[in-house]
Coordinates of C-alpha atoms and ligand atoms in Angstrom, one line a residue:
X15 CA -30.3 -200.3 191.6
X16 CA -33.1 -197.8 190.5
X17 CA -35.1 -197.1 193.4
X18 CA -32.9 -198.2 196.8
X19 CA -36.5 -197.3 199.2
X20 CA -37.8 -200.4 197.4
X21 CA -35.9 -203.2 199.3
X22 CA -35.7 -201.4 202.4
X23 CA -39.4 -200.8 202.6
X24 CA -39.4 -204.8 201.8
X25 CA -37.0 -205.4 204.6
X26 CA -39.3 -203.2 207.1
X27 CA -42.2 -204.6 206.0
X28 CA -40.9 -208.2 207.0
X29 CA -39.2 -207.5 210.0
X30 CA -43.0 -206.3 211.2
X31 CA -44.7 -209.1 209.6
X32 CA -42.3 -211.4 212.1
X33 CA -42.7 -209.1 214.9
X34 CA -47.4 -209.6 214.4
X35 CA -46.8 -213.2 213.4
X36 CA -44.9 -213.5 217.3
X37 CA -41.9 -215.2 215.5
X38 CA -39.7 -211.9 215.7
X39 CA -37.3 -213.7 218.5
X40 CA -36.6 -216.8 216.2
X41 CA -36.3 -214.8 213.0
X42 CA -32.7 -213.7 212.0
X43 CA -32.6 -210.3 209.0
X44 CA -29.9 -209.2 207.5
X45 CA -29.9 -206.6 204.5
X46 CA -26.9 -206.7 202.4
X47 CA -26.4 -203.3 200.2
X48 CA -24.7 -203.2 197.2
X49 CA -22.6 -200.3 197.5
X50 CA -21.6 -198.5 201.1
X51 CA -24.5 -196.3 201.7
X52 CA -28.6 -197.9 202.1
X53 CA -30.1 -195.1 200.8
X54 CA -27.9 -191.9 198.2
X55 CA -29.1 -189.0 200.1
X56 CA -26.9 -189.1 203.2
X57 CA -29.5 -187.7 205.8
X58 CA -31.5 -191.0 204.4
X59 CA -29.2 -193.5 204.9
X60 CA -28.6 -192.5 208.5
X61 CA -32.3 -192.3 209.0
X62 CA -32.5 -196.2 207.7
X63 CA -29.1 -197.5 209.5
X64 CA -30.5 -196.4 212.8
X65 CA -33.5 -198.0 211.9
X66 CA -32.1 -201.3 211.3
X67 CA -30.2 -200.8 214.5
X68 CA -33.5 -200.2 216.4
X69 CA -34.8 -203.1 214.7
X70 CA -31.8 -205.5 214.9
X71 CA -31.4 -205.6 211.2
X72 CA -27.7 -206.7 210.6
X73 CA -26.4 -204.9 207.8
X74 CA -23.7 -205.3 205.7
X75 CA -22.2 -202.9 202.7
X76 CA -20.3 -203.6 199.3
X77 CA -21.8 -207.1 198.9
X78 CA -23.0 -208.0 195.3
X79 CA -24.7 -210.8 194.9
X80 CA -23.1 -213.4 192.5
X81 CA -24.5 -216.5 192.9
X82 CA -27.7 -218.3 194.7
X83 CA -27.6 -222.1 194.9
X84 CA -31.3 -222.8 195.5
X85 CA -30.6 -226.3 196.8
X86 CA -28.4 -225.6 199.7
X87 CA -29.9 -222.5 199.6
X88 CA -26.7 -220.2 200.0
X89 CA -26.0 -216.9 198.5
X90 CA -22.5 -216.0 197.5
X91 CA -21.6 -212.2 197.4
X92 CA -18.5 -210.7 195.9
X93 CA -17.3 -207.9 198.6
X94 CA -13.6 -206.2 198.7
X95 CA -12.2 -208.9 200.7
X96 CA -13.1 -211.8 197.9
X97 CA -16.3 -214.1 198.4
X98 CA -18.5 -214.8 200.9
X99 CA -21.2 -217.3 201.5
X100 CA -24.5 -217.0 203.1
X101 CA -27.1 -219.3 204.4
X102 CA -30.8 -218.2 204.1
X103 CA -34.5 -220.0 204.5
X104 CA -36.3 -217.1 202.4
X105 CA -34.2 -214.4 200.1
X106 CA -35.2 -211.4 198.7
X107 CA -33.3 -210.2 195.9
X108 CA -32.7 -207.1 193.7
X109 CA -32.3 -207.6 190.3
X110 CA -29.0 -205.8 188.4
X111 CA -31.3 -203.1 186.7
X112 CA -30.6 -201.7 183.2
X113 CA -32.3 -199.8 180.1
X114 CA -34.3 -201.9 177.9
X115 CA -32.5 -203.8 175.3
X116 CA -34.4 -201.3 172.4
X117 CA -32.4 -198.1 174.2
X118 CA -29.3 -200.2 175.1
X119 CA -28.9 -201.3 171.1
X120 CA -29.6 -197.7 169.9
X121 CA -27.0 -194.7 169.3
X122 CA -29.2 -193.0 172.7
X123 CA -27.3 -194.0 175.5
X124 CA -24.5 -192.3 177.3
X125 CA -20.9 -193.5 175.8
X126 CA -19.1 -193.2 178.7
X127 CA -19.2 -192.4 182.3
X128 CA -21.7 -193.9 184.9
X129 CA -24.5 -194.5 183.2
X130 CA -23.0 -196.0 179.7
X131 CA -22.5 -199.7 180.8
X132 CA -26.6 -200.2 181.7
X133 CA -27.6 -198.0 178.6
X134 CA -29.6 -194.8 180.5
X135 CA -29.9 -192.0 177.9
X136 CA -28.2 -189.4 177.2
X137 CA -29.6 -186.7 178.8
X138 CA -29.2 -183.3 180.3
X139 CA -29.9 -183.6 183.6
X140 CA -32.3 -180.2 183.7
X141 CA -34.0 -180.2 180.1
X142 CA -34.1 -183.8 179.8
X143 CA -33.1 -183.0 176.1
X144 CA -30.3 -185.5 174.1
X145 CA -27.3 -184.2 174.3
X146 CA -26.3 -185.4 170.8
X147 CA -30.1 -185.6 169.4
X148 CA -31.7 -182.0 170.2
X149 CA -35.2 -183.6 168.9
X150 CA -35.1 -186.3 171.5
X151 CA -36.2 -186.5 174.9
X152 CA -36.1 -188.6 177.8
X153 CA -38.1 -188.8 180.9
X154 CA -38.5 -191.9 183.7
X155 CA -36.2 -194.6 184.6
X156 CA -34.6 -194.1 181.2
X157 CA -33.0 -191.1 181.3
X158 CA -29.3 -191.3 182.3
X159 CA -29.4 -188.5 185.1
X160 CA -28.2 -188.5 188.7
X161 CA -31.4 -188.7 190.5
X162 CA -35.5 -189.2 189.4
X163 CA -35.9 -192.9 189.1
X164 CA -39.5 -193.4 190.9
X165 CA -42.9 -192.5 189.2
X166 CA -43.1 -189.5 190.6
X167 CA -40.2 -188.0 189.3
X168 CA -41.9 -188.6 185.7
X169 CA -44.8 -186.4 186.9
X170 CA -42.2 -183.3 187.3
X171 CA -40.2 -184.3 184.3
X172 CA -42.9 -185.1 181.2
X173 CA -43.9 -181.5 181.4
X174 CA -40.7 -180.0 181.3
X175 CA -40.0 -182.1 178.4
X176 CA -43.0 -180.8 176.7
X177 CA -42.4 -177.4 177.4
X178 CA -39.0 -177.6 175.1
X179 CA -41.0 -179.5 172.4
X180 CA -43.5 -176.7 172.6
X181 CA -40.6 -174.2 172.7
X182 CA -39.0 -175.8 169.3
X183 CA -42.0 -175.9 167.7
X184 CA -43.6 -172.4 168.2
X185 CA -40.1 -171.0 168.1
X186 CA -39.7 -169.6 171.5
X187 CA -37.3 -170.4 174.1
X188 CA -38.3 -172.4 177.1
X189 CA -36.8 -172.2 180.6
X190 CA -38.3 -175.2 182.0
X191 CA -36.0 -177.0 184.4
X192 CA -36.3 -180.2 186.1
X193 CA -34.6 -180.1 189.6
X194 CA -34.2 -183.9 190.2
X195 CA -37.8 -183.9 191.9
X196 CA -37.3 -187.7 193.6
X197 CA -40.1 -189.1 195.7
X198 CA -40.0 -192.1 198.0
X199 CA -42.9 -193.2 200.2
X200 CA -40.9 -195.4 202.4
X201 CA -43.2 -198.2 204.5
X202 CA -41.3 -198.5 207.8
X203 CA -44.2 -200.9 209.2
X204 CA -47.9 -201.3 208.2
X205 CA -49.5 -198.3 209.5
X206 CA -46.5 -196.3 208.9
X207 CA -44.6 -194.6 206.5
X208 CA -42.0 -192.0 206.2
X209 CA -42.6 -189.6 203.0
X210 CA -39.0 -188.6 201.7
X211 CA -38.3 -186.3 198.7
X212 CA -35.6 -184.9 197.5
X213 CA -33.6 -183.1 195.0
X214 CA -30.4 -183.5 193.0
X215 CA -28.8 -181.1 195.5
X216 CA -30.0 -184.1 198.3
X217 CA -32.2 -181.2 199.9
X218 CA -35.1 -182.8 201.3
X219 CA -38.2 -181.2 199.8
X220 CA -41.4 -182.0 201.5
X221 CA -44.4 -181.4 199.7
X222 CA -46.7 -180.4 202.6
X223 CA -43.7 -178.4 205.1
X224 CA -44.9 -178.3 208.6
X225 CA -47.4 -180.9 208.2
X226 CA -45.3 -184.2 207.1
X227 CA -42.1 -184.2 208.4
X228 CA -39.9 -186.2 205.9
X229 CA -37.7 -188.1 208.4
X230 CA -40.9 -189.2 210.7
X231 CA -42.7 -192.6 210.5
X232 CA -45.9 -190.9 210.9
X233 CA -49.9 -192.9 209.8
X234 CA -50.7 -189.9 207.7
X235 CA -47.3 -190.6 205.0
X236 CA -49.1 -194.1 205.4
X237 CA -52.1 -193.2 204.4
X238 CA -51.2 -190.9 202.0
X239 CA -48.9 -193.7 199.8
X240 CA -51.6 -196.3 200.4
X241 CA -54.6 -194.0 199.6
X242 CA -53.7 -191.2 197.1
X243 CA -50.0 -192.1 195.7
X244 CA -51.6 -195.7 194.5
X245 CA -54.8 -193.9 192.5
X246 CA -52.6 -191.2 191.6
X247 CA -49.9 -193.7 190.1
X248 CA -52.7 -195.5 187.8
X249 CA -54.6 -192.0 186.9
X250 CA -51.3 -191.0 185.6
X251 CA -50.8 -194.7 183.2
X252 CA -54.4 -193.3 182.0
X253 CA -53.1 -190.0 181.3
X254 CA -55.5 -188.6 183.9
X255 CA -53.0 -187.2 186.6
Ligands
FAD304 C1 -40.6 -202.3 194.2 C2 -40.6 -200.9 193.7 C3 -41.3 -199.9 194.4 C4 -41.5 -198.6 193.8 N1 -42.2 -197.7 194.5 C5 -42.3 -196.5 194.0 C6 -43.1 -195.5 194.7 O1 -43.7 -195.8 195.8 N2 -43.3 -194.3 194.2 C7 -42.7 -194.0 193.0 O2 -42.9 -192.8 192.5 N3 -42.0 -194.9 192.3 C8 -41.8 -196.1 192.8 N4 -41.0 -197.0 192.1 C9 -40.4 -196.6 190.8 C10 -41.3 -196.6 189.6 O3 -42.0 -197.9 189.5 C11 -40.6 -196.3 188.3 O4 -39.7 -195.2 188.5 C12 -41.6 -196.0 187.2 O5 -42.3 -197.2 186.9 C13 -40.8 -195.6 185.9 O6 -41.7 -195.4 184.9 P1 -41.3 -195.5 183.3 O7 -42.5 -195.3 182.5 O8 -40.1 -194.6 183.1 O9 -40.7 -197.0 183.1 P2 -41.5 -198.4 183.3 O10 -42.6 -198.3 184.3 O11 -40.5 -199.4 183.5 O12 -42.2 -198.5 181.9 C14 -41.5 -198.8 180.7 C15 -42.4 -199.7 179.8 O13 -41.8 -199.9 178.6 C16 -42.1 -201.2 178.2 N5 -41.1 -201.6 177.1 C17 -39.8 -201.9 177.3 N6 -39.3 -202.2 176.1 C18 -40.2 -202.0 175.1 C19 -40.2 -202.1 173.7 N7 -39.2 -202.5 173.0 N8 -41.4 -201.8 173.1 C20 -42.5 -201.4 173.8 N9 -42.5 -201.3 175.1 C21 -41.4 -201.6 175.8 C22 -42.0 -202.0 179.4 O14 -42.6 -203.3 179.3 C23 -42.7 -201.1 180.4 O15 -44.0 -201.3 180.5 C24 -40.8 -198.3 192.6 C25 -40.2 -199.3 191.9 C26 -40.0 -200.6 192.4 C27 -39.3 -201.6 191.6

Protein backbone atom coordinates (compact mmCIF):
# COMPACT_ATOMS: atom_id res chain seq x y z
CA UNK A 1 0.00 0.00 0.00
CA UNK A 2 1.31 3.53 -1.19
CA UNK A 3 -0.25 5.98 1.06
CA UNK A 4 -1.64 3.95 4.41
CA UNK A 5 -3.47 7.74 5.70
CA UNK A 6 -5.76 6.99 2.72
CA UNK A 7 -8.01 4.18 4.22
CA UNK A 8 -7.70 5.29 7.58
CA UNK A 9 -8.98 8.79 6.72
CA UNK A 10 -11.81 6.54 4.82
CA UNK A 11 -12.44 4.59 7.91
CA UNK A 12 -12.73 7.95 10.10
CA UNK A 13 -14.66 9.57 7.78
CA UNK A 14 -17.34 6.77 7.94
CA UNK A 15 -17.32 6.05 11.46
CA UNK A 16 -18.54 10.05 11.65
CA UNK A 17 -20.85 9.81 8.81
CA UNK A 18 -22.66 6.89 11.11
CA UNK A 19 -22.21 8.79 14.21
CA UNK A 20 -24.40 12.40 12.07
CA UNK A 21 -26.61 9.85 10.34
CA UNK A 22 -27.67 8.63 14.35
CA UNK A 23 -27.03 4.99 13.17
CA UNK A 24 -23.46 4.82 15.04
CA UNK A 25 -25.06 2.22 17.77
CA UNK A 26 -26.25 -0.28 15.03
CA UNK A 27 -23.18 0.14 12.82
CA UNK A 28 -20.34 -2.43 13.42
CA UNK A 29 -16.37 -1.11 11.78
CA UNK A 30 -13.58 -3.04 11.64
CA UNK A 31 -10.26 -2.00 9.74
CA UNK A 32 -8.21 -4.85 8.76
CA UNK A 33 -4.36 -3.78 7.99
CA UNK A 34 -2.23 -5.53 5.94
CA UNK A 35 0.84 -5.79 7.78
CA UNK A 36 1.13 -5.23 11.80
CA UNK A 37 1.40 -1.56 12.11
CA UNK A 38 -1.76 1.16 10.68
CA UNK A 39 0.37 3.71 9.86
CA UNK A 40 4.99 3.13 9.21
CA UNK A 41 5.95 5.97 11.45
CA UNK A 42 5.49 4.37 14.89
CA UNK A 43 4.42 7.60 16.78
CA UNK A 44 1.48 7.46 13.89
CA UNK A 45 0.30 4.29 14.31
CA UNK A 46 -0.14 4.71 18.07
CA UNK A 47 -1.80 8.01 17.43
CA UNK A 48 -4.47 6.02 14.95
CA UNK A 49 -4.79 2.70 17.22
CA UNK A 50 -5.90 4.85 20.08
CA UNK A 51 -8.09 6.47 17.82
CA UNK A 52 -9.93 3.45 16.79
CA UNK A 53 -10.07 2.49 20.43
CA UNK A 54 -11.74 5.85 21.20
CA UNK A 55 -13.92 5.22 18.43
CA UNK A 56 -14.64 1.44 18.80
CA UNK A 57 -13.02 0.62 15.60
CA UNK A 58 -12.06 -3.15 15.91
CA UNK A 59 -8.87 -3.66 14.38
CA UNK A 60 -7.10 -6.51 13.18
CA UNK A 61 -3.27 -6.79 11.68
CA UNK A 62 -1.59 -9.19 9.08
CA UNK A 63 -4.78 -9.84 7.22
CA UNK A 64 -4.51 -9.67 3.26
CA UNK A 65 -7.36 -9.79 1.49
CA UNK A 66 -7.70 -12.80 -0.91
CA UNK A 67 -10.93 -13.22 -1.93
CA UNK A 68 -14.51 -11.21 -1.86
CA UNK A 69 -17.58 -13.21 -2.83
CA UNK A 70 -19.97 -10.39 -3.71
CA UNK A 71 -23.08 -12.68 -3.39
CA UNK A 72 -22.77 -13.85 0.15
CA UNK A 73 -20.85 -10.92 0.55
CA UNK A 74 -17.87 -12.37 2.54
CA UNK A 75 -14.27 -11.47 2.54
CA UNK A 76 -11.65 -14.00 3.01
CA UNK A 77 -8.12 -12.85 4.34
CA UNK A 78 -5.01 -14.85 4.48
CA UNK A 79 -3.45 -14.13 8.12
CA UNK A 80 -0.48 -16.30 9.93
CA UNK A 81 -2.89 -18.65 11.36
CA UNK A 82 -4.46 -19.76 7.66
CA UNK A 83 -7.85 -18.16 6.31
CA UNK A 84 -10.45 -16.40 7.69
CA UNK A 85 -13.83 -15.28 6.63
CA UNK A 86 -15.67 -12.18 7.04
CA UNK A 87 -19.20 -11.07 6.70
CA UNK A 88 -19.74 -7.40 5.55
CA UNK A 89 -22.91 -5.13 4.25
CA UNK A 90 -20.51 -2.39 2.63
CA UNK A 91 -16.50 -3.03 2.03
CA UNK A 92 -13.91 -0.82 1.35
CA UNK A 93 -10.93 -2.10 -0.13
CA UNK A 94 -7.32 -1.29 -1.03
CA UNK A 95 -6.10 -2.28 -4.06
CA UNK A 96 -2.39 -4.36 -4.18
CA UNK A 97 -0.51 -1.26 -5.63
CA UNK A 98 2.41 -1.56 -8.09
CA UNK A 99 4.43 0.47 -10.79
CA UNK A 100 2.80 0.84 -14.09
CA UNK A 101 3.16 -2.00 -16.41
CA UNK A 102 5.59 0.57 -18.85
CA UNK A 103 8.29 0.70 -15.67
CA UNK A 104 7.58 -2.84 -14.49
CA UNK A 105 8.49 -4.25 -18.29
CA UNK A 106 11.62 -1.97 -18.48
CA UNK A 107 15.35 -2.61 -17.25
CA UNK A 108 14.34 0.52 -14.41
CA UNK A 109 13.17 -1.30 -11.61
CA UNK A 110 14.96 -2.56 -8.51
CA UNK A 111 16.23 -6.38 -9.13
CA UNK A 112 16.02 -7.37 -5.82
CA UNK A 113 15.01 -6.43 -2.42
CA UNK A 114 11.69 -4.79 -1.36
CA UNK A 115 10.68 -2.94 -3.97
CA UNK A 116 11.66 -5.38 -7.02
CA UNK A 117 8.41 -7.66 -7.00
CA UNK A 118 5.86 -4.31 -7.69
CA UNK A 119 8.49 -2.73 -10.10
CA UNK A 120 9.38 0.85 -8.06
CA UNK A 121 12.61 2.26 -9.64
CA UNK A 122 15.74 2.04 -8.99
CA UNK A 123 16.56 4.89 -7.22
CA UNK A 124 18.88 6.50 -4.66
CA UNK A 125 16.87 7.36 -1.96
CA UNK A 126 18.56 11.19 -1.62
CA UNK A 127 19.34 12.18 -5.45
CA UNK A 128 16.57 10.33 -6.78
CA UNK A 129 19.16 9.49 -9.54
CA UNK A 130 19.20 5.54 -11.24
CA UNK A 131 21.57 3.67 -9.70
CA UNK A 132 22.41 1.79 -12.89
CA UNK A 133 21.23 4.65 -15.42
CA UNK A 134 23.09 8.06 -14.16
CA UNK A 135 20.82 10.02 -16.91
CA UNK A 136 17.68 8.84 -15.32
CA UNK A 137 15.59 10.10 -12.68
CA UNK A 138 12.70 9.30 -10.73
CA UNK A 139 10.40 11.24 -8.58
CA UNK A 140 6.54 10.25 -7.20
CA UNK A 141 5.04 7.10 -6.50
CA UNK A 142 7.51 5.54 -8.91
CA UNK A 143 10.55 5.77 -7.36
CA UNK A 144 11.63 2.66 -5.34
CA UNK A 145 12.60 4.52 -2.00
CA UNK A 146 11.58 3.97 1.64
CA UNK A 147 9.22 6.79 2.19
CA UNK A 148 7.57 9.85 -0.34
CA UNK A 149 4.60 8.26 -1.83
CA UNK A 150 1.84 11.24 -1.50
CA UNK A 151 1.83 14.38 -3.88
CA UNK A 152 3.57 16.27 -1.71
CA UNK A 153 6.53 14.47 -1.57
CA UNK A 154 6.88 15.18 -5.50
CA UNK A 155 6.88 18.86 -4.60
CA UNK A 156 10.29 18.30 -2.56
CA UNK A 157 11.67 15.78 -4.85
CA UNK A 158 11.21 17.23 -8.78
CA UNK A 159 13.51 19.94 -7.81
CA UNK A 160 16.09 18.05 -6.43
CA UNK A 161 15.95 16.04 -9.44
CA UNK A 162 16.41 19.00 -11.56
CA UNK A 163 19.11 20.40 -9.71
CA UNK A 164 21.39 17.08 -10.70
CA UNK A 165 20.14 17.45 -14.30
CA UNK A 166 21.28 21.10 -14.15
CA UNK A 167 24.45 19.91 -12.38
CA UNK A 168 25.25 17.31 -15.35
CA UNK A 169 24.57 19.60 -17.74
CA UNK A 170 26.43 22.85 -16.76
CA UNK A 171 29.19 20.59 -15.30
CA UNK A 172 28.97 21.45 -11.73
CA UNK A 173 28.31 19.28 -8.84
CA UNK A 174 24.93 19.46 -7.10
CA UNK A 175 24.33 18.77 -3.46
CA UNK A 176 20.67 18.65 -3.57
CA UNK A 177 19.16 16.04 -1.20
CA UNK A 178 15.82 14.86 -0.73
CA UNK A 179 15.12 13.88 2.96
CA UNK A 180 11.97 11.67 2.46
CA UNK A 181 9.76 14.90 2.88
CA UNK A 182 6.18 12.73 3.33
CA UNK A 183 3.03 14.62 3.92
CA UNK A 184 -0.34 13.19 5.15
CA UNK A 185 -3.37 15.37 5.85
CA UNK A 186 -5.20 12.80 7.74
CA UNK A 187 -9.33 13.59 8.08
CA UNK A 188 -10.18 12.23 11.51
CA UNK A 189 -13.85 13.57 11.10
CA UNK A 190 -15.40 16.35 8.91
CA UNK A 191 -14.25 19.45 10.47
CA UNK A 192 -11.09 17.87 11.56
CA UNK A 193 -7.88 16.90 10.54
CA UNK A 194 -4.51 16.00 11.84
CA UNK A 195 -1.55 17.42 9.53
CA UNK A 196 1.34 14.68 9.82
CA UNK A 197 4.76 14.97 8.01
CA UNK A 198 7.57 13.19 8.26
CA UNK A 199 10.87 12.10 7.21
CA UNK A 200 12.81 9.00 6.37
CA UNK A 201 14.32 9.20 9.80
CA UNK A 202 10.28 8.99 10.99
CA UNK A 203 10.93 12.55 12.61
CA UNK A 204 7.74 14.37 12.45
CA UNK A 205 8.41 17.63 10.65
CA UNK A 206 5.69 20.15 10.87
CA UNK A 207 5.59 22.76 8.46
CA UNK A 208 4.15 25.55 10.61
CA UNK A 209 5.99 24.35 14.43
CA UNK A 210 4.06 25.90 17.20
CA UNK A 211 1.10 26.64 15.30
CA UNK A 212 -0.14 23.02 13.94
CA UNK A 213 0.67 20.43 16.17
CA UNK A 214 1.05 17.19 14.02
CA UNK A 215 -0.55 14.71 16.39
CA UNK A 216 -3.76 17.09 17.14
CA UNK A 217 -7.22 16.86 15.31
CA UNK A 218 -7.35 20.47 15.12
CA UNK A 219 -10.17 22.64 12.28
CA UNK A 220 -7.21 24.62 11.06
CA UNK A 221 -5.28 21.07 9.52
CA UNK A 222 -8.92 20.79 8.18
CA UNK A 223 -9.04 23.68 6.62
CA UNK A 224 -5.86 23.85 5.43
CA UNK A 225 -6.17 20.19 3.41
CA UNK A 226 -9.66 21.13 2.31
CA UNK A 227 -8.80 24.80 1.23
CA UNK A 228 -5.15 25.16 0.21
CA UNK A 229 -3.62 21.41 -0.18
CA UNK A 230 -6.68 20.70 -2.85
CA UNK A 231 -5.83 24.15 -5.12
CA UNK A 232 -2.31 23.52 -4.39
CA UNK A 233 -2.43 19.76 -5.65
CA UNK A 234 -4.13 20.89 -9.13
CA UNK A 235 -1.80 24.29 -9.48
CA UNK A 236 0.99 21.84 -9.33
CA UNK A 237 -0.75 19.21 -12.44
CA UNK A 238 -0.69 22.81 -14.23
CA UNK A 239 2.79 23.30 -13.41
CA UNK A 240 1.82 26.41 -11.46
CA UNK A 241 2.83 25.33 -7.81
C1 LIG B 1 -7.06 7.95 -1.56
C2 LIG B 1 -5.75 8.68 -1.67
C3 LIG B 1 -5.57 9.85 -0.96
C4 LIG B 1 -4.37 10.56 -1.08
N1 LIG B 1 -4.23 11.72 -0.39
C5 LIG B 1 -3.12 12.43 -0.54
C6 LIG B 1 -2.98 13.69 0.12
O1 LIG B 1 -3.87 14.14 0.83
N2 LIG B 1 -1.83 14.40 -0.05
C7 LIG B 1 -0.83 13.93 -0.86
O2 LIG B 1 0.18 14.63 -0.99
N3 LIG B 1 -0.93 12.75 -1.52
C8 LIG B 1 -2.05 11.99 -1.39
N4 LIG B 1 -2.15 10.79 -2.04
C9 LIG B 1 -1.03 10.29 -2.85
C10 LIG B 1 -0.94 10.99 -4.22
O3 LIG B 1 -2.17 10.86 -4.89
C11 LIG B 1 0.18 10.33 -5.07
O4 LIG B 1 1.35 10.21 -4.30
C12 LIG B 1 0.48 11.17 -6.30
O5 LIG B 1 -0.65 11.21 -7.13
C13 LIG B 1 1.68 10.59 -7.08
O6 LIG B 1 1.88 11.34 -8.25
P1 LIG B 1 2.64 10.70 -9.49
O7 LIG B 1 2.65 11.76 -10.54
O8 LIG B 1 3.93 10.13 -9.05
O9 LIG B 1 1.77 9.45 -9.95
P2 LIG B 1 0.27 9.44 -10.50
O10 LIG B 1 -0.55 10.53 -9.89
O11 LIG B 1 -0.19 8.01 -10.33
O12 LIG B 1 0.46 9.79 -12.04
C14 LIG B 1 1.01 8.87 -12.96
C15 LIG B 1 0.31 9.09 -14.28
O13 LIG B 1 0.94 8.32 -15.30
C16 LIG B 1 -0.06 7.78 -16.14
N5 LIG B 1 0.50 6.64 -16.87
C17 LIG B 1 0.69 5.38 -16.42
N6 LIG B 1 1.23 4.61 -17.40
C18 LIG B 1 1.40 5.41 -18.48
C19 LIG B 1 1.91 5.22 -19.79
N7 LIG B 1 2.39 4.03 -20.20
N8 LIG B 1 1.91 6.26 -20.64
C20 LIG B 1 1.46 7.48 -20.24
N9 LIG B 1 0.97 7.74 -19.02
C21 LIG B 1 0.94 6.71 -18.14
C22 LIG B 1 -1.18 7.42 -15.18
O14 LIG B 1 -2.41 7.31 -15.87
C23 LIG B 1 -1.16 8.63 -14.24
O15 LIG B 1 -1.97 9.68 -14.71
C24 LIG B 1 -3.33 10.05 -1.92
C25 LIG B 1 -3.52 8.87 -2.62
C26 LIG B 1 -4.70 8.18 -2.49
C27 LIG B 1 -4.89 6.90 -3.29
Amino acid sequence: MKCSGAPLKYTFISEDRVVRAGTRSKTEIEYFSNNGVLFSVPIVSEKARMLFQQRDIKTHYNRILTAIDPGKRVATFTTPDGLEEQNWDFIHVVPPMKAPESVRNSPLPWQSGPWAKEGWMEVDKGTLRHLRYPNVFGVGDIAGVPKGKTAASVKWQAPVAIDHMVADITGKPSDAVYNGYTSCPMITKLGQAMLIEFDYQNNLTPSFPGVIAPLEELWISWVMKTMGLKPTYISMLRGKA
